[in-house]
GROMACS .gro file of C-alpha atoms in nm:
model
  335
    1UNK     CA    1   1.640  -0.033   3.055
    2UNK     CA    2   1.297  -0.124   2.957
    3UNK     CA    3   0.929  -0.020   3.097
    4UNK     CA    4   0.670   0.185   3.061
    5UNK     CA    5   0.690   0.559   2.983
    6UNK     CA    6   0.441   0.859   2.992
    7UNK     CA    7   0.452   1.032   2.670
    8UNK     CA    8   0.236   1.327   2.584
    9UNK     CA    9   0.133   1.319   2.223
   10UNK     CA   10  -0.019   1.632   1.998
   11UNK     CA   11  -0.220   1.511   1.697
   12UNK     CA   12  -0.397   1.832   1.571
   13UNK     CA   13  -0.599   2.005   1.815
   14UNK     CA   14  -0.621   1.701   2.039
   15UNK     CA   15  -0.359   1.687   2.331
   16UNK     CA   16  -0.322   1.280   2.515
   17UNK     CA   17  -0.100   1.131   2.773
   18UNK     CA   18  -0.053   0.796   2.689
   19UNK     CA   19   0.193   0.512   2.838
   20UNK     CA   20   0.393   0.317   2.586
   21UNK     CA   21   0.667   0.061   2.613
   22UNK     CA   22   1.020   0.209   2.540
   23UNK     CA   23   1.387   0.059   2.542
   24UNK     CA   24   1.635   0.314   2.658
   25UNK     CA   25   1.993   0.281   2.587
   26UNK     CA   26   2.229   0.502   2.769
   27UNK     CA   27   2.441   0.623   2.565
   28UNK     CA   28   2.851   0.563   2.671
   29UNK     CA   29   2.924   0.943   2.700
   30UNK     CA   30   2.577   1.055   2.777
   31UNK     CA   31   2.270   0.980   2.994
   32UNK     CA   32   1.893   1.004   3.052
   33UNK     CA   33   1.718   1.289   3.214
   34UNK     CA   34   1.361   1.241   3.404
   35UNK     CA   35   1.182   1.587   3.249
   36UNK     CA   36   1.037   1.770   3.526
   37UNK     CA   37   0.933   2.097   3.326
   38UNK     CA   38   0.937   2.175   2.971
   39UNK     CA   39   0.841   2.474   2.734
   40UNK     CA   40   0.483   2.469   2.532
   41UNK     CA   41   0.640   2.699   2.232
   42UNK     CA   42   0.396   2.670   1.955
   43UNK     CA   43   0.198   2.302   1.913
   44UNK     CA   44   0.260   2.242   1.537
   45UNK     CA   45   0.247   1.916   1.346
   46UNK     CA   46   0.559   1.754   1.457
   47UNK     CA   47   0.669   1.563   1.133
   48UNK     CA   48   0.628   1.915   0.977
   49UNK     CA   49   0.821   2.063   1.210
   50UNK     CA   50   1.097   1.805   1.270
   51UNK     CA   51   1.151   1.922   0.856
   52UNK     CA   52   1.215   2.276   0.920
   53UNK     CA   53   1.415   2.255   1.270
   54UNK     CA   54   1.652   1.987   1.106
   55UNK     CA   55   1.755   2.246   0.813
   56UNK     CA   56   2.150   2.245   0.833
   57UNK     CA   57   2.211   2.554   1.053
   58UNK     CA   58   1.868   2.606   1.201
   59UNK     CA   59   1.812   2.637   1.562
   60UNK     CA   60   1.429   2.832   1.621
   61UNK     CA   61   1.360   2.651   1.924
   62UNK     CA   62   1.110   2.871   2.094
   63UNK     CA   63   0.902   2.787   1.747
   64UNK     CA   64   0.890   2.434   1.858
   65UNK     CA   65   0.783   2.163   2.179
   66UNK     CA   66   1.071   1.982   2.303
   67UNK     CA   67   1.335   2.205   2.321
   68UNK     CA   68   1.300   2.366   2.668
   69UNK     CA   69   1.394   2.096   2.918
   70UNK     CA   70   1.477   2.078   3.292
   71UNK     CA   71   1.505   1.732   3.493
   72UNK     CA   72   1.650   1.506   3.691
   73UNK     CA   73   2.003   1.277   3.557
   74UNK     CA   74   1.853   0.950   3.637
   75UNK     CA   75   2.107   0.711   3.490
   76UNK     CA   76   2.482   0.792   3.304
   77UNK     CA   77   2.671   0.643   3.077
   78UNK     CA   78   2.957   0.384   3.121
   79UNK     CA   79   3.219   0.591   2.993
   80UNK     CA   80   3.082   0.895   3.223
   81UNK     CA   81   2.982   0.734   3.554
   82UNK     CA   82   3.253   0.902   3.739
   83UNK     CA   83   3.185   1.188   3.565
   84UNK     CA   84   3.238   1.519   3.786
   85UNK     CA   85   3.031   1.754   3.547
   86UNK     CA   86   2.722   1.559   3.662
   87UNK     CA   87   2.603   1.300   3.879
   88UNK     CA   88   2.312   1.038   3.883
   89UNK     CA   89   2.013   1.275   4.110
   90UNK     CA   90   2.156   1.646   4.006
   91UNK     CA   91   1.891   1.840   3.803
   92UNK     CA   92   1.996   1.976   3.492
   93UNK     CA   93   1.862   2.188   3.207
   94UNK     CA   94   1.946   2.059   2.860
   95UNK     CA   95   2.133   2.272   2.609
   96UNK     CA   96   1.892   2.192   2.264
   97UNK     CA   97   2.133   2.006   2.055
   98UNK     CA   98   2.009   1.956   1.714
   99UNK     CA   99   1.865   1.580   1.715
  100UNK     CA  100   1.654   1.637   1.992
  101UNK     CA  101   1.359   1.635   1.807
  102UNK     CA  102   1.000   1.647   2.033
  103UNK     CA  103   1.198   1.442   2.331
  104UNK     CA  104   1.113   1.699   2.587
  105UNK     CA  105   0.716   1.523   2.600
  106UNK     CA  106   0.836   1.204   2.705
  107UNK     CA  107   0.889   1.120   3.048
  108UNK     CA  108   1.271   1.015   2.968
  109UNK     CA  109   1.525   1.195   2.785
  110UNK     CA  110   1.802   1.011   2.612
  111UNK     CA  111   2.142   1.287   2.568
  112UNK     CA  112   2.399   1.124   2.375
  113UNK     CA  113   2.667   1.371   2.505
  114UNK     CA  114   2.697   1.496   2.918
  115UNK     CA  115   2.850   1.838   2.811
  116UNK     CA  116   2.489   1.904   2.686
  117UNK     CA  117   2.372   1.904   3.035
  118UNK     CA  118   2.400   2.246   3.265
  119UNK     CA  119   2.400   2.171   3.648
  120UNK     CA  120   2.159   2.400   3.842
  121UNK     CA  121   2.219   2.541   4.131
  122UNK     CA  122   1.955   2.479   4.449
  123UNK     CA  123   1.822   2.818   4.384
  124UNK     CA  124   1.723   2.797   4.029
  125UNK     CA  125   1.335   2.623   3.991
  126UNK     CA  126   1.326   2.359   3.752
  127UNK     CA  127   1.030   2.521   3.611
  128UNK     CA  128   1.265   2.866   3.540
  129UNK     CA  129   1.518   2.633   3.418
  130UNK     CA  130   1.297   2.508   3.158
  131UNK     CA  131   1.275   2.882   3.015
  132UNK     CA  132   1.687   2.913   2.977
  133UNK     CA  133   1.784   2.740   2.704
  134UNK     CA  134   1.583   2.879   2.394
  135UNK     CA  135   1.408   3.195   2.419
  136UNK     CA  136   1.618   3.324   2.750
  137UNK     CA  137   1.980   3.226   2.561
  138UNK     CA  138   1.882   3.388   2.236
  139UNK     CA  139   1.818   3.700   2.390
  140UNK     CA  140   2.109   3.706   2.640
  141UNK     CA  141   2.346   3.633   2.344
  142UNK     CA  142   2.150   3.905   2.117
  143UNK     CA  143   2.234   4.133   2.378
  144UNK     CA  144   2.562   4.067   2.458
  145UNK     CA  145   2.675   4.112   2.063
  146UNK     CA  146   2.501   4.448   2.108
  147UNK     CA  147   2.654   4.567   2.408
  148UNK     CA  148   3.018   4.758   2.259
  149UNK     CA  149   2.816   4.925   1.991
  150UNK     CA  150   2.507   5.017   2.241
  151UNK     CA  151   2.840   5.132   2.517
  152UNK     CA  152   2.921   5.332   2.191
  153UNK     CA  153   2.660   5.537   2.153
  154UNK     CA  154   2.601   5.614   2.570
  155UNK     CA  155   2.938   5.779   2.518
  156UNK     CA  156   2.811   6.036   2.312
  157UNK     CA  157   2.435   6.099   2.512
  158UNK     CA  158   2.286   6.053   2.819
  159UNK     CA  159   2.001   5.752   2.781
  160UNK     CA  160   2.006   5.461   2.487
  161UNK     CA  161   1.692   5.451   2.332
  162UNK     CA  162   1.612   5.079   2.249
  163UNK     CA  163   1.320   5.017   2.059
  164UNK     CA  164   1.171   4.629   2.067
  165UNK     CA  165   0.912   4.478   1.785
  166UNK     CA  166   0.693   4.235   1.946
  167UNK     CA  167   0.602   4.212   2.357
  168UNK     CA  168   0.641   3.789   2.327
  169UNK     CA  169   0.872   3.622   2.641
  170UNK     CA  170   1.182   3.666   2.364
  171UNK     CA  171   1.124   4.054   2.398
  172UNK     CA  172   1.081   4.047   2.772
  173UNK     CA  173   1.426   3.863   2.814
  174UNK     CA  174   1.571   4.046   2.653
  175UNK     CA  175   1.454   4.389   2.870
  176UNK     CA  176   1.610   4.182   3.173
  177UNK     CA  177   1.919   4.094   2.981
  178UNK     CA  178   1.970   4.517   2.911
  179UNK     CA  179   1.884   4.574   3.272
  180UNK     CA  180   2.159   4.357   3.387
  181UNK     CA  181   2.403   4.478   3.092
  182UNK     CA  182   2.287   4.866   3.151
  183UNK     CA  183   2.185   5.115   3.443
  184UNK     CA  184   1.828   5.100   3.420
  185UNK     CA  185   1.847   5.517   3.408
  186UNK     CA  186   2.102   5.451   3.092
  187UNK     CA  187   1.823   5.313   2.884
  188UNK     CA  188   1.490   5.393   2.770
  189UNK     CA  189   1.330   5.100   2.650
  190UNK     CA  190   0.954   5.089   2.405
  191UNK     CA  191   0.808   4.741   2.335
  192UNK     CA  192   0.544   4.753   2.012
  193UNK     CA  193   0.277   4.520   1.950
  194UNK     CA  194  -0.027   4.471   1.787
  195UNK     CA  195  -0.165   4.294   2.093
  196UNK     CA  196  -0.295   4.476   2.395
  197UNK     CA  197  -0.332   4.206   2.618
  198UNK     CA  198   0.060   4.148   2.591
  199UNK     CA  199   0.141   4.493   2.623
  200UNK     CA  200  -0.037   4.548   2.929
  201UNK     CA  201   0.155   4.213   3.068
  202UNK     CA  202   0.460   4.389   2.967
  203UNK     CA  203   0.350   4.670   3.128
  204UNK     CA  204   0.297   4.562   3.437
  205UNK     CA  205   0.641   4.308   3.475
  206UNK     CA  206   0.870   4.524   3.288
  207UNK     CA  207   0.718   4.897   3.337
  208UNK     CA  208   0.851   5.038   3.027
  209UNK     CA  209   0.702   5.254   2.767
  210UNK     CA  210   0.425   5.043   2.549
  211UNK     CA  211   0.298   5.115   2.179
  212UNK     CA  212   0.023   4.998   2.051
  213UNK     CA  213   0.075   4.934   1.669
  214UNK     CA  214  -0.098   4.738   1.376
  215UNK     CA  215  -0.034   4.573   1.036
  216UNK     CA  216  -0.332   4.741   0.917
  217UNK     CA  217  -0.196   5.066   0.939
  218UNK     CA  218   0.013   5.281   0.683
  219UNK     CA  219   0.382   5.268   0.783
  220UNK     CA  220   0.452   5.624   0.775
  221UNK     CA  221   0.161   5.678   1.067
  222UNK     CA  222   0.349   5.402   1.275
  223UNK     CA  223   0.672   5.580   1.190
  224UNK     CA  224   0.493   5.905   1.346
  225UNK     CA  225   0.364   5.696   1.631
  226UNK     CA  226   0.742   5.619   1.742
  227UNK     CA  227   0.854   5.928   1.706
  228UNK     CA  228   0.550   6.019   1.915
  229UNK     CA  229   0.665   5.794   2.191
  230UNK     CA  230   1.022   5.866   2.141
  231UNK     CA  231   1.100   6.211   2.005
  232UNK     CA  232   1.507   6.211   1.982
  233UNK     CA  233   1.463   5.856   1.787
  234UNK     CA  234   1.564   5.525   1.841
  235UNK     CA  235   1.953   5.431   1.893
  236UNK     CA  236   1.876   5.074   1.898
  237UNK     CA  237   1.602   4.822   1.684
  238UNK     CA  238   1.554   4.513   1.762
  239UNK     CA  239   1.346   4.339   1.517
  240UNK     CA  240   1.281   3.990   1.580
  241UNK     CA  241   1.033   3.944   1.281
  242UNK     CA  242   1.287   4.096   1.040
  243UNK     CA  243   1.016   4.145   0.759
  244UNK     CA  244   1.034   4.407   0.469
  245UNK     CA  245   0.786   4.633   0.654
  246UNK     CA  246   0.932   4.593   0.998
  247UNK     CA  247   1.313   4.660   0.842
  248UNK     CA  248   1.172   4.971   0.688
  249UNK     CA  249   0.986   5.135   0.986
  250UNK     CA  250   1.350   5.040   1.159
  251UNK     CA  251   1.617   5.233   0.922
  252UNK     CA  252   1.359   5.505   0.926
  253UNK     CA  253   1.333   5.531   1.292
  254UNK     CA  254   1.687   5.510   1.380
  255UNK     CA  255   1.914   5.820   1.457
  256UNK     CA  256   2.228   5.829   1.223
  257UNK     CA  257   2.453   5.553   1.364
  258UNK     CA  258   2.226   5.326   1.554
  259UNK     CA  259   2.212   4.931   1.530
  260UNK     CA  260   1.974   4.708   1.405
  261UNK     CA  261   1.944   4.398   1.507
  262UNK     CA  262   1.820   4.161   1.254
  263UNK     CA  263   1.654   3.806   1.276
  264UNK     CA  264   1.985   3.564   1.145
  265UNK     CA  265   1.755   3.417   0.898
  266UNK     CA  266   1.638   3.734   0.775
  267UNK     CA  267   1.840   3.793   0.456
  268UNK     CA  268   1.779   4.071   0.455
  269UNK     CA  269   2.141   4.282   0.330
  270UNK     CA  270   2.255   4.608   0.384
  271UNK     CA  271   2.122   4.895   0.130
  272UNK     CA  272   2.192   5.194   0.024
  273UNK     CA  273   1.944   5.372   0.298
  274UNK     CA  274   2.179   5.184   0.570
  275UNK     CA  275   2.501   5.261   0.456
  276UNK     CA  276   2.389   5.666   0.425
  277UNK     CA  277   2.306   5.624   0.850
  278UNK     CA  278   2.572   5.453   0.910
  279UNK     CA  279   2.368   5.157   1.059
  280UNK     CA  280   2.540   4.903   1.207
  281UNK     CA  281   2.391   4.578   1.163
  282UNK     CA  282   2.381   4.294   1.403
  283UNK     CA  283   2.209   3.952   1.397
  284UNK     CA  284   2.026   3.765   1.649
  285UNK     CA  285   2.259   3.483   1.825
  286UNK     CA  286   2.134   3.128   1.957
  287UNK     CA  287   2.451   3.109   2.149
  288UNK     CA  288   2.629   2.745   2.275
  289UNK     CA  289   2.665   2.550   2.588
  290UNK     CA  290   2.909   2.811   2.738
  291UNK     CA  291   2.677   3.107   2.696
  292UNK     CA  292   2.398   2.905   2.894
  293UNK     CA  293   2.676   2.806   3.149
  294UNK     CA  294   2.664   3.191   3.214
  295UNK     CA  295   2.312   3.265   3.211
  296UNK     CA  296   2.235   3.006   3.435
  297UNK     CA  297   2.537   3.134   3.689
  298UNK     CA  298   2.367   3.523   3.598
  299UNK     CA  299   2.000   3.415   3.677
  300UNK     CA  300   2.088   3.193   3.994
  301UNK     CA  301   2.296   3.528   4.131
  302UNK     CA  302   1.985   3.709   4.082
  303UNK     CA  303   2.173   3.962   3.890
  304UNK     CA  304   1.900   3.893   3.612
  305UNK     CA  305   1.557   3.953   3.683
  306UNK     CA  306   1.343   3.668   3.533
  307UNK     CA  307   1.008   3.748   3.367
  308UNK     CA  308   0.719   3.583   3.539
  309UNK     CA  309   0.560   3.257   3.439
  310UNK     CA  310   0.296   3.020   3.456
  311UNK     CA  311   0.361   2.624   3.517
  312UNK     CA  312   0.035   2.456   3.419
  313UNK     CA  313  -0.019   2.062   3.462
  314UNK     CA  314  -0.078   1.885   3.136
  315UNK     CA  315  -0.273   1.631   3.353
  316UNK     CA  316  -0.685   1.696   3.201
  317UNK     CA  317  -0.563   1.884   2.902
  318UNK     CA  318  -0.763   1.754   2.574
  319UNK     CA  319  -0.694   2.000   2.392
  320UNK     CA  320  -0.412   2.236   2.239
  321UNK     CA  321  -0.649   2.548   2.403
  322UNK     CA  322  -0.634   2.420   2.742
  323UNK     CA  323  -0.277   2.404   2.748
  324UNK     CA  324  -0.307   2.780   2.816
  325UNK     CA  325  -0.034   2.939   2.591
  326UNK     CA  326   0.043   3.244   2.697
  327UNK     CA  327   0.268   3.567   2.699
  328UNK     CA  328   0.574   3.453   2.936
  329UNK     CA  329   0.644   3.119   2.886
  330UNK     CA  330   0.424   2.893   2.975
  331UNK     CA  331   0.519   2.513   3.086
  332UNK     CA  332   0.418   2.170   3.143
  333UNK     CA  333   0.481   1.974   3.425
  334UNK     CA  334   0.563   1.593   3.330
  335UNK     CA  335   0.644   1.467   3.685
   0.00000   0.00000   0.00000
């Protein structure tokens, strides 16, 4: 089909809606989606970043706009009009397969495949939806691959102590992906940051223990600081970042036997220092169509808390500013 489409366009610091003439070809086995919400991750120049997401393997969506999508189906392929997975009016969230690029700020999304699409049920908001599919799915599949080593250690004390680098949406999932794993009275959880503001919004959604920590200081004092806010140790590091500094303050905060859970890009590799504690190592997971199958059905049940949002119009933004980044995830509406 042809006509005109609203497309949002970033070029620098200045932020424009513009209406362009586009061709859309349905593909035979997939479809096009009408975005109603998707995810402002982190405005960056898009040829730039278009370089880096396409590296073979590569998958850091929350780094990147157009990769947290929920709509409408508004047209299927021929191969897939009878299709019983989804039908021409359900809404959807998209599963971020590899080509799609900065897609999510146009008004139309072309899938090329229907099994990327994830039906939502009626009590899922589209603008919730949006969050599932990058930051929400990485740390429901982190925490899932921690979950028989975490069970581990509970069998041998009382309360997991899980310690979490960074107080971003990523870490805040993945407090309501332990709460739904764990008792809430099995696990003690302290969120680090070097920014107050997002420790006291931590604070007040997640009510867990808060440490204010930064850069500028000498590792060994932050080392005290944990040990200040956690006395028996930590059982359980999760360190997004994955940096030298950050992997160090990790092996020497954990108790003898405790998992560390690593950014997959990392490289960092297991030393000496790890192998005396017995550390078991675990990556960070992006997870597949299956896994957000699940957290959709695991949000919808409302077995999983979600953290709170903002949904902010992009209608009157100029500028990457007003598009109001912050903390939780933070979305555009496109309707």
């Amino acid at each position: 089909m042809m006509g005109k489409m609203k497309l949002l366009r970033i070029a620098g610091t200045r932020v424009s809606i513009d209406e362009v003439d586009q061709h859309i070809n349905v593909p035979e086995k997939g479809a096009v989606v009408k975005v109603a919400y998707a995810g402002i991750c982190s405005p960056v120049d898009t040829d730039e970043s278009l370089k880096f997401c396409f590296f073979p393997g590569v998958r850091e969506a929350s780094f990147y706009p157009g990769y947290e999508i929920s709509g409408t189906v508004e047209d299927l392929g021929s191969k897939v009009k009878n299709s019983t997975r989804v039908r021409v009016g359900d809404r959807v969230v998209i599963f971020p397969y590899k080509e799609m690029g900065d897609k999510a700020y146009s008004e139309y999304v072309i899938v090329p495949d229907i099994n990327y699409l994830v039906p939502l049920p009626p009590n899922i908001a589209s603008e919730i939806a949006a969050m599932l599919p990058s930051g929400a799915l990485r740390a429901y599949c982190t925490t899932k691959h921690i979950v028989e080593e975490a069970s581990r250690i509970l069998k041998l004390k009382d309360q997991l102590n899980v310690f979490v680098s960074g107080a971003g949406s990523l870490s805040l999932w993945l407090v309501a992906c332990l709460r739904h794993f764990f008792a809430e009275e099995q696990i003690k959880v302290v969120i680090a940051d070097s920014s107050y503001e997002k420790l006291t919004a931590a604070t007040e959604w997640c009510h867990c223990t808060t440490l204010l920590w930064s850069e500028e200081l000498y590792d060994q004092h932050l080392v005290e600081r944990v040990y200040q806010v956690c006395p028996k140790g930590i059982d359980v590091f999760v360190d997004w970042l994955s940096t030298e500094r950050t992997v160090k303050r990790a092996v020497d905060t954990l108790n003898p036997g405790g998992v560390i859970v690593l950014g997959r890009l990392s490289g960092h590799k297991v030393d000496t220092v790890m192998k005396n504690k017995r550390l078991t190592v675990v990556t960070t997971q992006d997870g597949n169509v299956k896994d957000l199958e699940e957290l959709v059905s695991h949000v919808a049940s409302g077995r999983l808390e979600v953290p709170r949002l903002r949904a902010q119009s992009v209608r009157g933004c100029r500028s990457q500013s007003s598009l109001g980044k912050g903390c939780f995830a933070v979305l555009q509406e496109l309707i």
